[in-house]
């Protein structure tokens, strides 16, 4: 799957080279950020889809649905971020990275749940709009943490 994503990415850049020759080098320079946005958007779509299905179709409470949807999206996010966005193909640290990524995701889940409660129950925002806002806020901090986690330069556990 990652191979297909890399091929798709190169096709997009080739298209940009042909159609937007002045803009294309800037896109290539920011390839990692673009991959992060695509990966994050894919995870967000999965998160929203399961939030909707669990809440509106299966009738679960929105907070419980948000937690389950977040966990499902976690697995998609981890694999896309590790292997595609940050091009970390190593497998020797995958368990350590998964645990650390899960800890970060757990903290983000707590932040997400608190933001959902605040946006929905306190401010009266529709739960899907609230999830969109919460996801955007969490995505900003997650980029920097993920970049550090998947940079092959140093082990996070070794930095203490």
mmCIF file of C-alpha atoms in Angstrom, residues 39-110:
data_model
loop_
_atom_site.group_PDB
_atom_site.id
_atom_site.type_symbol
_atom_site.label_atom_id
_atom_site.label_comp_id
_atom_site.label_asym_id
_atom_site.label_seq_id
_atom_site.Cartn_x
_atom_site.Cartn_y
_atom_site.Cartn_z
ATOM 1 C CA UNK A 39 -2.403 11.125 5.911
ATOM 2 C CA UNK A 40 -4.081 13.185 8.574
ATOM 3 C CA UNK A 41 -7.044 13.903 6.330
ATOM 4 C CA UNK A 42 -7.425 10.198 5.591
ATOM 5 C CA UNK A 43 -7.362 9.408 9.295
ATOM 6 C CA UNK A 44 -9.792 12.241 9.963
ATOM 7 C CA UNK A 45 -12.224 10.947 7.336
ATOM 8 C CA UNK A 46 -12.098 7.521 8.965
ATOM 9 C CA UNK A 47 -12.570 9.140 12.374
ATOM 10 C CA UNK A 48 -15.577 11.154 11.151
ATOM 11 C CA UNK A 49 -17.062 8.187 9.304
ATOM 12 C CA UNK A 50 -16.946 5.944 12.353
ATOM 13 C CA UNK A 51 -18.126 8.753 14.633
ATOM 14 C CA UNK A 52 -21.154 9.214 12.385
ATOM 15 C CA UNK A 53 -21.836 5.495 11.973
ATOM 16 C CA UNK A 54 -21.515 4.720 15.672
ATOM 17 C CA UNK A 55 -23.559 7.734 16.801
ATOM 18 C CA UNK A 56 -26.259 8.178 14.162
ATOM 19 C CA UNK A 57 -26.595 4.687 12.737
ATOM 20 C CA UNK A 58 -25.901 2.480 15.770
ATOM 21 C CA UNK A 59 -27.150 4.947 18.399
ATOM 22 C CA UNK A 60 -24.120 5.110 20.691
ATOM 23 C CA UNK A 61 -23.497 8.168 22.880
ATOM 24 C CA UNK A 62 -21.322 10.674 21.010
ATOM 25 C CA UNK A 63 -18.496 10.621 23.582
ATOM 26 C CA UNK A 64 -18.202 6.823 23.466
ATOM 27 C CA UNK A 65 -18.431 6.953 19.660
ATOM 28 C CA UNK A 66 -15.680 9.588 19.569
ATOM 29 C CA UNK A 67 -13.382 7.350 21.611
ATOM 30 C CA UNK A 68 -13.949 4.279 19.422
ATOM 31 C CA UNK A 69 -13.604 6.263 16.199
ATOM 32 C CA UNK A 70 -10.384 7.810 17.495
ATOM 33 C CA UNK A 71 -8.907 4.372 18.240
ATOM 34 C CA UNK A 72 -9.740 3.054 14.763
ATOM 35 C CA UNK A 73 -8.257 6.167 13.159
ATOM 36 C CA UNK A 74 -5.145 5.738 15.340
ATOM 37 C CA UNK A 75 -4.086 2.579 13.503
ATOM 38 C CA UNK A 76 -4.565 4.163 10.094
ATOM 39 C CA UNK A 77 -2.690 7.261 11.199
ATOM 40 C CA UNK A 78 0.253 5.366 12.693
ATOM 41 C CA UNK A 79 0.969 3.340 9.574
ATOM 42 C CA UNK A 80 0.503 6.236 7.167
ATOM 43 C CA UNK A 81 2.622 8.632 9.255
ATOM 44 C CA UNK A 82 5.421 6.176 9.955
ATOM 45 C CA UNK A 83 5.816 4.533 6.581
ATOM 46 C CA UNK A 84 4.663 7.217 4.144
ATOM 47 C CA UNK A 85 4.741 10.707 5.652
ATOM 48 C CA UNK A 86 8.034 10.372 7.494
ATOM 49 C CA UNK A 87 9.395 7.558 5.278
ATOM 50 C CA UNK A 88 10.537 5.493 8.239
ATOM 51 C CA UNK A 89 10.642 1.996 6.748
ATOM 52 C CA UNK A 90 12.542 0.513 9.676
ATOM 53 C CA UNK A 91 10.828 -2.195 11.651
ATOM 54 C CA UNK A 92 13.283 -2.671 14.521
ATOM 55 C CA UNK A 93 11.717 0.208 16.504
ATOM 56 C CA UNK A 94 8.132 -0.233 15.325
ATOM 57 C CA UNK A 95 6.909 -1.545 18.695
ATOM 58 C CA UNK A 96 8.563 1.280 20.626
ATOM 59 C CA UNK A 97 7.224 3.815 18.136
ATOM 60 C CA UNK A 98 3.734 2.318 18.253
ATOM 61 C CA UNK A 99 3.688 2.492 22.054
ATOM 62 C CA UNK A 100 4.928 6.092 22.093
ATOM 63 C CA UNK A 101 2.535 7.047 19.286
ATOM 64 C CA UNK A 102 -0.285 5.382 21.249
ATOM 65 C CA UNK A 103 0.653 7.354 24.374
ATOM 66 C CA UNK A 104 0.534 10.568 22.337
ATOM 67 C CA UNK A 105 -2.743 9.406 20.768
ATOM 68 C CA UNK A 106 -4.107 8.659 24.242
ATOM 69 C CA UNK A 107 -3.231 12.147 25.415
ATOM 70 C CA UNK A 108 -4.787 13.499 22.229
ATOM 71 C CA UNK A 109 -7.856 11.342 22.874
ATOM 72 C CA UNK A 110 -8.212 12.967 26.289
#
